[in-house]
XYZ file of C-alpha atoms in Angstrom:
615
model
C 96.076 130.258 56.824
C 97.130 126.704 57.903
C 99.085 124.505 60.360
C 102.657 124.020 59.747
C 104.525 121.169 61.650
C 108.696 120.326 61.279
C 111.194 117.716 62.633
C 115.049 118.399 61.342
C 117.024 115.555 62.783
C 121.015 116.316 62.757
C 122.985 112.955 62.507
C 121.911 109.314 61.705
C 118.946 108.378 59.951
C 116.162 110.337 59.820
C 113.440 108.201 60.472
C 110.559 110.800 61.642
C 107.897 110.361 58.828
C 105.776 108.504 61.075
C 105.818 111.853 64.010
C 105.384 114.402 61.135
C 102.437 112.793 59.955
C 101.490 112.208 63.890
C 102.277 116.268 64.097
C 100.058 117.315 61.401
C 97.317 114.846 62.217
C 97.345 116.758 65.152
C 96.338 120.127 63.787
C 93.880 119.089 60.757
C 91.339 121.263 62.186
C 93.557 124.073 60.901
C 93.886 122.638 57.456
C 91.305 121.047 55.777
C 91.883 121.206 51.972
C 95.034 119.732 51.952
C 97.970 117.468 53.875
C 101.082 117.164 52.057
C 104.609 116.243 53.929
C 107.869 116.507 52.737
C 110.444 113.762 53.605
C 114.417 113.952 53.335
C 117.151 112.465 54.818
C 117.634 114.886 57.479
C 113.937 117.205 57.716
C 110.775 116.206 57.770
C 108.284 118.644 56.916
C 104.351 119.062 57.532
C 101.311 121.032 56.027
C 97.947 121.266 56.657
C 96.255 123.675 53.950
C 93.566 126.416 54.499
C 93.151 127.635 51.271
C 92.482 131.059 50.445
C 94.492 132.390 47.888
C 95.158 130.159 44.562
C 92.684 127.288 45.508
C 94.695 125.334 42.935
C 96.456 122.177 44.296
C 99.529 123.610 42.365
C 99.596 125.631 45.497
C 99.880 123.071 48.472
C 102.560 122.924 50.775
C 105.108 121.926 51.685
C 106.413 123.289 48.583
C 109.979 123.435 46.947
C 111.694 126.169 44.672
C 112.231 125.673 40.570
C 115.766 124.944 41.611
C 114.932 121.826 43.678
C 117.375 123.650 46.704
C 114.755 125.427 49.460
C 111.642 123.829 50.614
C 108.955 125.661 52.701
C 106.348 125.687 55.078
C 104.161 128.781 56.199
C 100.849 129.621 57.795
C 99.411 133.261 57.390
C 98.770 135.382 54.701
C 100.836 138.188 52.588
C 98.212 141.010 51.819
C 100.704 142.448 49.283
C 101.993 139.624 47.432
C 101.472 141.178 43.681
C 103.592 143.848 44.504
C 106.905 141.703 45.750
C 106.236 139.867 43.251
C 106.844 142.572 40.957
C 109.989 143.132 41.992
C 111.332 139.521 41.131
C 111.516 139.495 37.478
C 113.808 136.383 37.172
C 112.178 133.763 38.933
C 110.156 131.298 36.951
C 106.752 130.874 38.774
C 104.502 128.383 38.594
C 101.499 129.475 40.956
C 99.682 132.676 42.191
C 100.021 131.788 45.475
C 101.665 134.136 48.671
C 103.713 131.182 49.549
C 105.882 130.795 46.255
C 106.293 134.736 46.654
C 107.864 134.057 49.648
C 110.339 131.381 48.882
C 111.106 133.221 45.937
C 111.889 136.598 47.640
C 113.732 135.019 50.178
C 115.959 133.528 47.629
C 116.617 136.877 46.257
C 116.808 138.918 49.152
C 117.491 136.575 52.251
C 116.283 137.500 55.490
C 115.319 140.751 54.113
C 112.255 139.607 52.105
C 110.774 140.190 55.876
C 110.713 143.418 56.030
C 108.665 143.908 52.469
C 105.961 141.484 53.928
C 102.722 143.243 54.451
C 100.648 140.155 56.666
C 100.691 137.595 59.522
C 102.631 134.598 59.350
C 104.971 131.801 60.599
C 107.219 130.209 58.308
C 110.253 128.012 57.652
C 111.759 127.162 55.086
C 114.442 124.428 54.781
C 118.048 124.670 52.465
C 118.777 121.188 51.440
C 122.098 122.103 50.267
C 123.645 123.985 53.859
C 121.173 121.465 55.863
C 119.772 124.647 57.252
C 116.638 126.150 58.481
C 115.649 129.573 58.330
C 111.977 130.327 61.082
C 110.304 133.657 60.788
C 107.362 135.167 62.369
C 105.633 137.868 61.733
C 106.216 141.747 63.484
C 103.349 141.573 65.744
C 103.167 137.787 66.699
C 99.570 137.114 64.939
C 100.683 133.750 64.189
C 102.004 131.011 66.192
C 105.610 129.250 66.020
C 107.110 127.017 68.897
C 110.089 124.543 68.967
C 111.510 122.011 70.733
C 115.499 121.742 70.449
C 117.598 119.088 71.325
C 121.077 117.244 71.064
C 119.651 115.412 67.937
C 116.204 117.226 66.719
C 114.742 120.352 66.268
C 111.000 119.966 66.536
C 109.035 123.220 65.608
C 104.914 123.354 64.504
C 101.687 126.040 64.957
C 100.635 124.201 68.204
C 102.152 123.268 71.309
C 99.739 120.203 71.174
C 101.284 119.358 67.615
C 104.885 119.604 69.239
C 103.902 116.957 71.897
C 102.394 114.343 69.520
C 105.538 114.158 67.797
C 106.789 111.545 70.592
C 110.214 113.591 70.851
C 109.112 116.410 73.313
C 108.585 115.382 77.230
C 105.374 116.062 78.582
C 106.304 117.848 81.364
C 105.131 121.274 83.147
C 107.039 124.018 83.210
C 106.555 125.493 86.936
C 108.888 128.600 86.029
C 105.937 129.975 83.970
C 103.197 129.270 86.822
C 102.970 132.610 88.149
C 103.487 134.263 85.161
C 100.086 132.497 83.598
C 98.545 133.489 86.978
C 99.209 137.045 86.713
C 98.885 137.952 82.884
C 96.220 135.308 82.174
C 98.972 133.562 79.771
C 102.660 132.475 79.076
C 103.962 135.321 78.302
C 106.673 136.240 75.198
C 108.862 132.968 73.839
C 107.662 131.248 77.266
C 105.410 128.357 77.605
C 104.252 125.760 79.675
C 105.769 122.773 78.203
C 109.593 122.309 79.690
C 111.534 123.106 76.619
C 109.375 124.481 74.407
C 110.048 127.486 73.619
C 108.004 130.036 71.417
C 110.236 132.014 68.181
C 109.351 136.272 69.306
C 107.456 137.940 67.131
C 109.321 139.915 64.874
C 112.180 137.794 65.053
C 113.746 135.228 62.517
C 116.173 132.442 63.115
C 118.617 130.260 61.152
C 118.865 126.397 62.798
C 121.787 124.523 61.611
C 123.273 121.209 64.220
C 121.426 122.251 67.083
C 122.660 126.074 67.171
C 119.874 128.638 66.849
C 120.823 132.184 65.734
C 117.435 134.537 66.590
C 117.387 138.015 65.033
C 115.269 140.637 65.525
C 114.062 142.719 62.396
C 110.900 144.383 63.375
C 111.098 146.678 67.186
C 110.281 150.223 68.070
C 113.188 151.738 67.948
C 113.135 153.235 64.673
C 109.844 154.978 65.311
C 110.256 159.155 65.670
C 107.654 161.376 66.951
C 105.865 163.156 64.886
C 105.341 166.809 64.058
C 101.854 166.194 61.685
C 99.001 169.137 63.065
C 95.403 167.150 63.905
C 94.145 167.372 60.516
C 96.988 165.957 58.914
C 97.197 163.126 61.070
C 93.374 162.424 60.405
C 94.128 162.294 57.137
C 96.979 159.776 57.462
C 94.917 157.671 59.820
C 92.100 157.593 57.266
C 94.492 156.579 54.502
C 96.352 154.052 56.612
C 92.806 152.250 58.190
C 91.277 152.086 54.452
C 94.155 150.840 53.345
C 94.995 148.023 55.885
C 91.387 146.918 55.277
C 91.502 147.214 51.528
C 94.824 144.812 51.988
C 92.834 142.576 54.457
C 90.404 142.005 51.536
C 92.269 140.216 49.330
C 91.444 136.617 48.990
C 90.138 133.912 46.394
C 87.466 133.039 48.322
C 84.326 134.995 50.119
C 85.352 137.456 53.389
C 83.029 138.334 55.805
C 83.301 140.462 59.591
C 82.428 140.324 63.055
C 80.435 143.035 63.851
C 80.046 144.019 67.670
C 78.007 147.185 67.304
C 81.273 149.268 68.779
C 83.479 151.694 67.236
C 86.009 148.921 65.844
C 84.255 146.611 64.825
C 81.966 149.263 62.963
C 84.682 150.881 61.072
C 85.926 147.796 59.820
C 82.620 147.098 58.032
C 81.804 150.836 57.271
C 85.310 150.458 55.019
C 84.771 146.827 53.714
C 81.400 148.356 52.030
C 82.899 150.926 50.534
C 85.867 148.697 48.659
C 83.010 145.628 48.168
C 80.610 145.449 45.175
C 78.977 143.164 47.272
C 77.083 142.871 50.594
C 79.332 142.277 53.475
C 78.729 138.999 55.567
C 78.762 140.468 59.173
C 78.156 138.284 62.096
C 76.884 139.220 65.589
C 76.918 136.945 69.217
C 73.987 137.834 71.057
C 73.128 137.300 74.563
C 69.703 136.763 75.927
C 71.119 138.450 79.086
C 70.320 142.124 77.944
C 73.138 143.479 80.018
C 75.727 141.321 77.925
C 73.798 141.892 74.590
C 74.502 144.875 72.377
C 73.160 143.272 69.081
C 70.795 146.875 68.399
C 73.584 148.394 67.272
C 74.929 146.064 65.326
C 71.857 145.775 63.275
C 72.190 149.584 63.326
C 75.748 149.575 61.093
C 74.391 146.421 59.171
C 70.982 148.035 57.867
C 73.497 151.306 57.520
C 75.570 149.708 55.286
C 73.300 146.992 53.692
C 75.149 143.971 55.063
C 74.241 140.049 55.247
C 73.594 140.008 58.995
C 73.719 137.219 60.925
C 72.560 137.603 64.336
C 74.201 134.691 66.579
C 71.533 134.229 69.685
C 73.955 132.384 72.587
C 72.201 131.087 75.261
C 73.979 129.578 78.403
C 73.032 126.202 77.246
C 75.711 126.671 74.047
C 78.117 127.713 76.111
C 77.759 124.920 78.536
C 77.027 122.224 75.596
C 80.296 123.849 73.470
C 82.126 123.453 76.802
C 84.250 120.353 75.935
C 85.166 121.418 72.686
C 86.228 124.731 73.731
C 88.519 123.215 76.599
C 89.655 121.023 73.469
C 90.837 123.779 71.015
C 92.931 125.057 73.550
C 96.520 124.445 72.522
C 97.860 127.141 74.824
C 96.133 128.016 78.056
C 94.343 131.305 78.910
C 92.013 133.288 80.611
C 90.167 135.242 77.807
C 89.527 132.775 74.791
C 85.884 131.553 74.994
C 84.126 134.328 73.819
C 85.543 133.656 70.490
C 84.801 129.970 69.840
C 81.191 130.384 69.152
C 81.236 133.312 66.851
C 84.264 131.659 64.842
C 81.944 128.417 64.669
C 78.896 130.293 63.400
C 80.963 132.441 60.924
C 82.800 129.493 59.602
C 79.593 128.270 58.096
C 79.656 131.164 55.524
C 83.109 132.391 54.780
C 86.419 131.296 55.810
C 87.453 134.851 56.041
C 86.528 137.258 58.955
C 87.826 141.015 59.811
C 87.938 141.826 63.205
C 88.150 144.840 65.160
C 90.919 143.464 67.128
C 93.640 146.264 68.202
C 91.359 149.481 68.340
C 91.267 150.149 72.114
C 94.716 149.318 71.870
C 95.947 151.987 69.351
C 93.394 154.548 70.123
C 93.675 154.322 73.990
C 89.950 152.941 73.882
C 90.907 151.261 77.693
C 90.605 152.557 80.912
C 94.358 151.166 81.863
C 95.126 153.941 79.315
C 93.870 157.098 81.318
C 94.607 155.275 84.617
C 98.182 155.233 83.628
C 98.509 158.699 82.497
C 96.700 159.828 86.307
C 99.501 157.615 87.890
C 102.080 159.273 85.826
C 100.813 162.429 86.224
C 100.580 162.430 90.175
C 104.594 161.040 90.199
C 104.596 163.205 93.187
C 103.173 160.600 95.391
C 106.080 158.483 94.795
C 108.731 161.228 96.059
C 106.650 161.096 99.431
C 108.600 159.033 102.022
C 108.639 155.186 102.122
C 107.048 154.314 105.220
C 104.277 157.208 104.470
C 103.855 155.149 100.639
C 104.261 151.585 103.284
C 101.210 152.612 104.758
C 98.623 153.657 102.382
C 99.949 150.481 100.756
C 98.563 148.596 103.380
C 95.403 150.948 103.763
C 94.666 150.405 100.120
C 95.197 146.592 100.343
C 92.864 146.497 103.651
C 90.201 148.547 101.905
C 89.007 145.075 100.030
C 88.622 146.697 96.640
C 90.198 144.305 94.062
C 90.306 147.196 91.579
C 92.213 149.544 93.279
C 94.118 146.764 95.466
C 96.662 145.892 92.602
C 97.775 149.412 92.934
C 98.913 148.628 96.856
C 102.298 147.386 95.029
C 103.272 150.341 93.284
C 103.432 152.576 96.534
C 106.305 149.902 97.548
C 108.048 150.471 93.834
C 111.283 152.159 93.860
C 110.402 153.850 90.308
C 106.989 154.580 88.763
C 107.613 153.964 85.069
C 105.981 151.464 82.068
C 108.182 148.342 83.668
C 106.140 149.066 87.485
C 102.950 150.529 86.486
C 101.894 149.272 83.722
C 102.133 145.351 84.728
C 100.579 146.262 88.024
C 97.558 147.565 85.755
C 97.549 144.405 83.729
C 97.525 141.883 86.110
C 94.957 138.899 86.808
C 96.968 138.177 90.260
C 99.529 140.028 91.844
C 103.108 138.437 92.279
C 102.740 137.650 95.548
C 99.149 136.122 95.025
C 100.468 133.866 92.210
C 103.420 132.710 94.305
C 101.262 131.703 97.150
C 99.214 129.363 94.872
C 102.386 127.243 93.650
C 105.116 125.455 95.511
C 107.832 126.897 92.971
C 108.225 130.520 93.797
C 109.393 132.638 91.012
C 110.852 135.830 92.482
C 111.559 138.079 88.872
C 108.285 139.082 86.580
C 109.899 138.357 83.179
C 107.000 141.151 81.786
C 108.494 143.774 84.140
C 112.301 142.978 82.875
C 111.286 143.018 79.160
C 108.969 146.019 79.315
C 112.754 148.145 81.319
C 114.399 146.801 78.226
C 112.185 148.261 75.928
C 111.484 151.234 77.450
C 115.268 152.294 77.506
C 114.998 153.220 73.858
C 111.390 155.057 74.378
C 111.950 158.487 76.253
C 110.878 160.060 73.105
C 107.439 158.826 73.338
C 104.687 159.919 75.373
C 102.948 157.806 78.068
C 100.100 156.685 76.122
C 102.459 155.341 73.578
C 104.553 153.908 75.711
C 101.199 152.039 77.723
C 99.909 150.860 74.225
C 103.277 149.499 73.990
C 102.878 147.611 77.186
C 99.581 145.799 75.462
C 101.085 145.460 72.645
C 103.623 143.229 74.347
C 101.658 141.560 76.404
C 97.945 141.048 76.032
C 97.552 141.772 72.870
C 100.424 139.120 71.758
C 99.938 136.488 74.142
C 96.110 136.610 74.930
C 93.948 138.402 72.279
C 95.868 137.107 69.067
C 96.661 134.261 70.376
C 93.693 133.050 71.409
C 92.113 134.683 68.532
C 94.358 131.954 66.150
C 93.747 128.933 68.338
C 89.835 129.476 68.642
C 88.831 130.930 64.968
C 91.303 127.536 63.908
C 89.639 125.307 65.746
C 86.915 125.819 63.020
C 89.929 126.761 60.333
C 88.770 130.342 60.147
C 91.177 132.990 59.198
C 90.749 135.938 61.192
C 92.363 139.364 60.162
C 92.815 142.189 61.645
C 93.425 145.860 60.113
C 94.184 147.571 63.353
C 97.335 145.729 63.260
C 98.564 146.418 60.022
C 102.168 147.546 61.247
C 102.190 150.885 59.458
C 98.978 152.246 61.464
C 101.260 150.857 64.760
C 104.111 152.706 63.873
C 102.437 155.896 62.953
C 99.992 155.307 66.628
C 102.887 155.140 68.401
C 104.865 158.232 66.836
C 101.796 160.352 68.193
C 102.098 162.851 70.884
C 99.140 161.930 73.922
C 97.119 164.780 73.484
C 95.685 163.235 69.996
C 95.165 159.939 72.117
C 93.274 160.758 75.306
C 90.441 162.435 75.142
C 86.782 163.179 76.925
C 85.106 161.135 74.351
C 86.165 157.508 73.496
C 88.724 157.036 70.493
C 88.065 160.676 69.539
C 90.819 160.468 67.015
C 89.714 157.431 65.230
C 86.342 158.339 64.829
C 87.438 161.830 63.579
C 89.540 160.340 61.166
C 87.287 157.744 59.784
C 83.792 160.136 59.870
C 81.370 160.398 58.941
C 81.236 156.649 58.715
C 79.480 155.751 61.829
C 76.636 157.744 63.988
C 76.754 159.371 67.518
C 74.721 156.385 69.169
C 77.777 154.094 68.336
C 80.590 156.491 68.788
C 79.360 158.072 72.228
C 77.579 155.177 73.820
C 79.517 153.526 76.803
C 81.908 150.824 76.091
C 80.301 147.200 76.973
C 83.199 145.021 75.955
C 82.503 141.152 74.303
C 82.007 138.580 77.190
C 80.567 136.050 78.568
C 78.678 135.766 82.104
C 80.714 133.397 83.481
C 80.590 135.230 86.677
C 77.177 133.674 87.427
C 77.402 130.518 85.380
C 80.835 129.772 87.802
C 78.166 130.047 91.063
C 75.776 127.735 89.263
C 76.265 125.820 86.130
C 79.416 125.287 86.411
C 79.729 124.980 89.750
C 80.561 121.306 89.682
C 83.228 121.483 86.799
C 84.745 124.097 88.306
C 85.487 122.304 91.138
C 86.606 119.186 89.965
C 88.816 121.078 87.747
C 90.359 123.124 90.855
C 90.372 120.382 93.163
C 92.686 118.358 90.315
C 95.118 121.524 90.379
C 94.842 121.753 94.327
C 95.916 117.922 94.859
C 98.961 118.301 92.661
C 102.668 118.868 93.830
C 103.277 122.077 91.848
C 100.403 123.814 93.335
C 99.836 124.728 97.338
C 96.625 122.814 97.868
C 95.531 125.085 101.097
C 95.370 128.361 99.415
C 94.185 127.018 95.870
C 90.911 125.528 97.852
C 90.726 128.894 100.019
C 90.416 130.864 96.713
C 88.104 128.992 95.256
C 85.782 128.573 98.397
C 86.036 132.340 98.841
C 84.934 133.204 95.559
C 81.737 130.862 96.111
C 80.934 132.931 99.502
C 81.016 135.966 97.545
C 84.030 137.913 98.639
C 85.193 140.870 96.652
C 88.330 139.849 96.771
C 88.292 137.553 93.873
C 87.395 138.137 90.737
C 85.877 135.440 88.582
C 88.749 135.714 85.766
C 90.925 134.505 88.757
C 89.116 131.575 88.902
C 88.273 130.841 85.310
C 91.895 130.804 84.993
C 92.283 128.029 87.267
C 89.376 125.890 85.801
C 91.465 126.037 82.356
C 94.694 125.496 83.172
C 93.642 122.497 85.154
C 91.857 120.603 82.138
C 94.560 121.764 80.054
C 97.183 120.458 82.208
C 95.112 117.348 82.627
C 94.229 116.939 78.959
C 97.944 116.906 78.139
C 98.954 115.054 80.136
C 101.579 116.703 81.861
């Protein structure tokens, strides 16, 4: 795990070692062990090193092949290195290291070395002789990769921030993206909020060569077929797959530890780390003195259960509050939802530099209610046949009723066709279209989320709903706000985070699952059957808390004042309608169940970020 950071400059002299070492200053925080840059008369390459496996210097990036002809660059990890690398019985290598596996299978097999890669990463690596870059990035998007391309440089890094300090990209806002940040809580896909900067799609690689950029995508759902499997077979292959994943999520050179919520996820992770450790697992726990927030009991539960080094992390409003600034600071890409994991990624970091999460569970396993609401919506498709001025007005009844969680469903009455592109955005949403419009002075009439998810979902008819839904948060949410926010706040402390429930074999054998297996009385029947005995009733049955802080009250109180002054610097700007940016803000202090706090914590951070960039 590392920062990565790249200037290739097409004609003239390339005189960019001063912004590459500018653009990996920048990120340090993701690198500590090492900064090494690579210098040539037409790239300029940048590493900051994290290192995890082969601790040997041997190992540090940027690094070049035995034949002196490809140079690269990569952040992540490649859980099943030994075994490509048993397939390449010619090339003469030097280290044990992920990377040089890499380089090496990509000189053998090209672009398909991709599809053998078991891991997360973002990589590049540069051919000296065709002046040529090749960009990858991994199948689910767990790591980062933006760029910057212009008449005479391609500019490409982990961070957005990184991108900027180079000198060569303008700081300038990108008011497209407004309401799309408003109503998903982030830029959404390749998008961003820098004009120009663009972000490679996950699963997607890309040759650069003169300013042309070729983007391929080797990694989709259209290859995945339903399956025929009866229940206990497909416990069984869940079972195998979720030890697995974690047994591959293991692998390091130095300690690994896990977050440990006291849910279902989380608790499976560490049930199957046990069994594959000799040793006690590191498991960490935020608690809140707020007993309504705190479910640290049943944390303690799994860790005496399975004989873990528990840490219990006691957060008290005053950390949040005194963390404040920093947090604001290690956000490289704005969003609603990326707090919560600053602290615990600080407090871990000062025992391992490895964590597994239970990131991707309610995803997979349909542990959200978005899940069963989108099956009822589906289900009752006979509302939609009923005629438009009847679905006009219990629109407007249901918007009238003043019940933000049942408002956002006043726009699909008004929907021409209920399917994954209409309902499942109007689900997902922070703000509704029209609500983010009337906050900016830039009105963006098409929801880029709604015309990728009709793309996709041409290809999906085999699939059932639930499928099709975790699809939705698998390109959406789960991309562009839990892992990414995940990356940016567990690096701000260079902690590598992994995740099992998004090893891509378990996704593609989820989603080839008929509903029935999915959606059941009892939460994420199907994983716990597959995984017990493992963990007790009192986790598996007990209601669903979710990991969050109360920033409900803390917004009416302690950071009242911030708040403000953060809104207020959005309000007075040109992009943003200053009228209905105070009104929102002023009627979430009155109380009014009309706006949710998220709405406004969104606000608070894009305004510092916008102002911290200086955009």
């Amino acid at each position: 795990m590392c920062g990565i950071a790249g200037i290739i400059h097409w004609s003239g002299a390339n005189g960019n070692e001063v912004a590459i070492q500018a653009m990996t200053l920048q990120i340090a925080h993701r690198g500590p062990d090492a900064h090494n840059i690579y210098v040539d008369p037409h790239a300029a390459l940048g590493h900051r090193r994290l290192s995890i496996i082969d601790l040997s210097e041997s190992a540090n990036q940027p690094m070049t092949d035995s034949s002196g002809r490809y140079v690269i660059i990569y952040n992540g990890e490649i859980y099943n290195y030994k075994e490509i690398k048993s397939q390449i019985a010619n090339y003469p290598f030097r280290t044990d290291s992920d990377t040089e596996v890499i380089l090496a299978g990509y000189i053998k097999w090209g672009p398909a070395v991709l599809d053998k890669l078991n891991g997360m990463f973002a990589l590049a690596i540069w051919d000296k002789e065709e002046e040529k870059l090749f960009i990858a990035r991994d199948r689910v998007g767990k790591k980062p990769l933006y760029y910057f391309n212009s008449s005479s440089n391609f500019v490409f890094g982990s961070e957005v921030r990184s991108l900027l300090a180079s000198g060569l990209v303008p700081r300038v806002l990108n008011t497209t993206f407004l309401p799309e940040y408003l109503m998903y809580q982030a830029p959404m896909d390749a998008h961003t909020l820098v004009q120009d900067v663009v972000q490679l799609k996950a699963g997607h690689y890309a040759f650069v060569k003169e300013g042309t950029i070729d983007s391929t995508s080797y990694w989709n759902y259209d290859s995945i077929e339903t399956t025929g499997d009866d229940y206990e077979k497909i416990r069984s292959t869940i079972k195998d797959l979720f030890i697995d994943a974690v047994r591959y999520r293991m692998v390091s050179d130095v300690p690994v530890g896990a977050f440990l919520s006291g849910g279902i996820d989380s608790s499976l992770v560490v049930a199957c780390m046990a069994e594959l450790s000799a040793e006690p697992v590191n498991t960490f726990n935020i608690s809140f003195a707020e007993q309504e927030f705190d479910e640290s009991q049943f944390a303690e539960q799994i860790a005496k259960k399975y004989n873990t080094k528990h840490h219990r992390i006691l957060i008290r409003p005053s950390a949040f509050l005194d963390s404040l600034e920093d947090i604001f600071a290690a956000t490289d890409s704005p969003s609603g939802d990326g707090a919560n994991t600053y602290l615990v990624a600080k407090h871990t970091r000062e025992k391992v530099k490895v964590a597994l999460s239970g990131l991707g569970g309610d995803e997979l396993f349909a542990g959200y209610s978005k899940f069963s609401m989108f099956k009822k919506i589906t289900g009752n498709a006979w509302v939609h046949h009923l005629p438009f001025f009847l679905r006009k007005w219990l629109a407007g009844y249901i918007e009238n009723s003043g019940n933000r969680g049942r408002i956002k469903l006043a726009d699909l009455m008004l929907q021409k066709k209920w399917d994954l592109a209409t309902i499942y955005p109007a689900l997902r949403k922070s703000y509704r279209h029209v609500e983010a419009n009337s906050l900016v002075t830039s009105k963006v009439n098409e929801d880029f989320v709604e015309t990728n998810l009709r793309r996709i979902e041409k290809g999906l008819n085999r699939m059932g709903d639930i499928s099709k839904c975790t699809i939705g948060e698998l390109e959406t949410y789960t991309r562009d706000v839990l892992l990414r926010d995940t990356d940016q706040m567990a690096m701000a402390h260079a902690l590598e985070v992994r995740a099992p429930f998004f090893d891509y074999r378990l996704i593609e054998y989820m989603l080839s699952l008929p509903d029935q297996h999915k959606l059941t009385s009892r939460p994420k029947q199907l994983l716990v059957d597959s995984l017990s005995p493992r963990i007790p009733e009192s986790i598996s049955e007990r209601k669903k808390m979710g990991f969050t802080f109360p920033i409900q009250k803390w917004l009416r109180h302690e950071l009242r004042d911030l708040a403000h002054q953060k809104i207020s610097f959005l309000a007075d700007r040109d992009e943003f309608n200053h009228k209905a940016v105070i009104e929102l803000w002023e009627n979430f202090q009155s109380g009014s169940p009309k706006v949710n706090w998220s709405q406004v914590w969104q606000l608070v951070v894009l305004g510092d970020w916008i102002g911290r960039n200086k955009l």
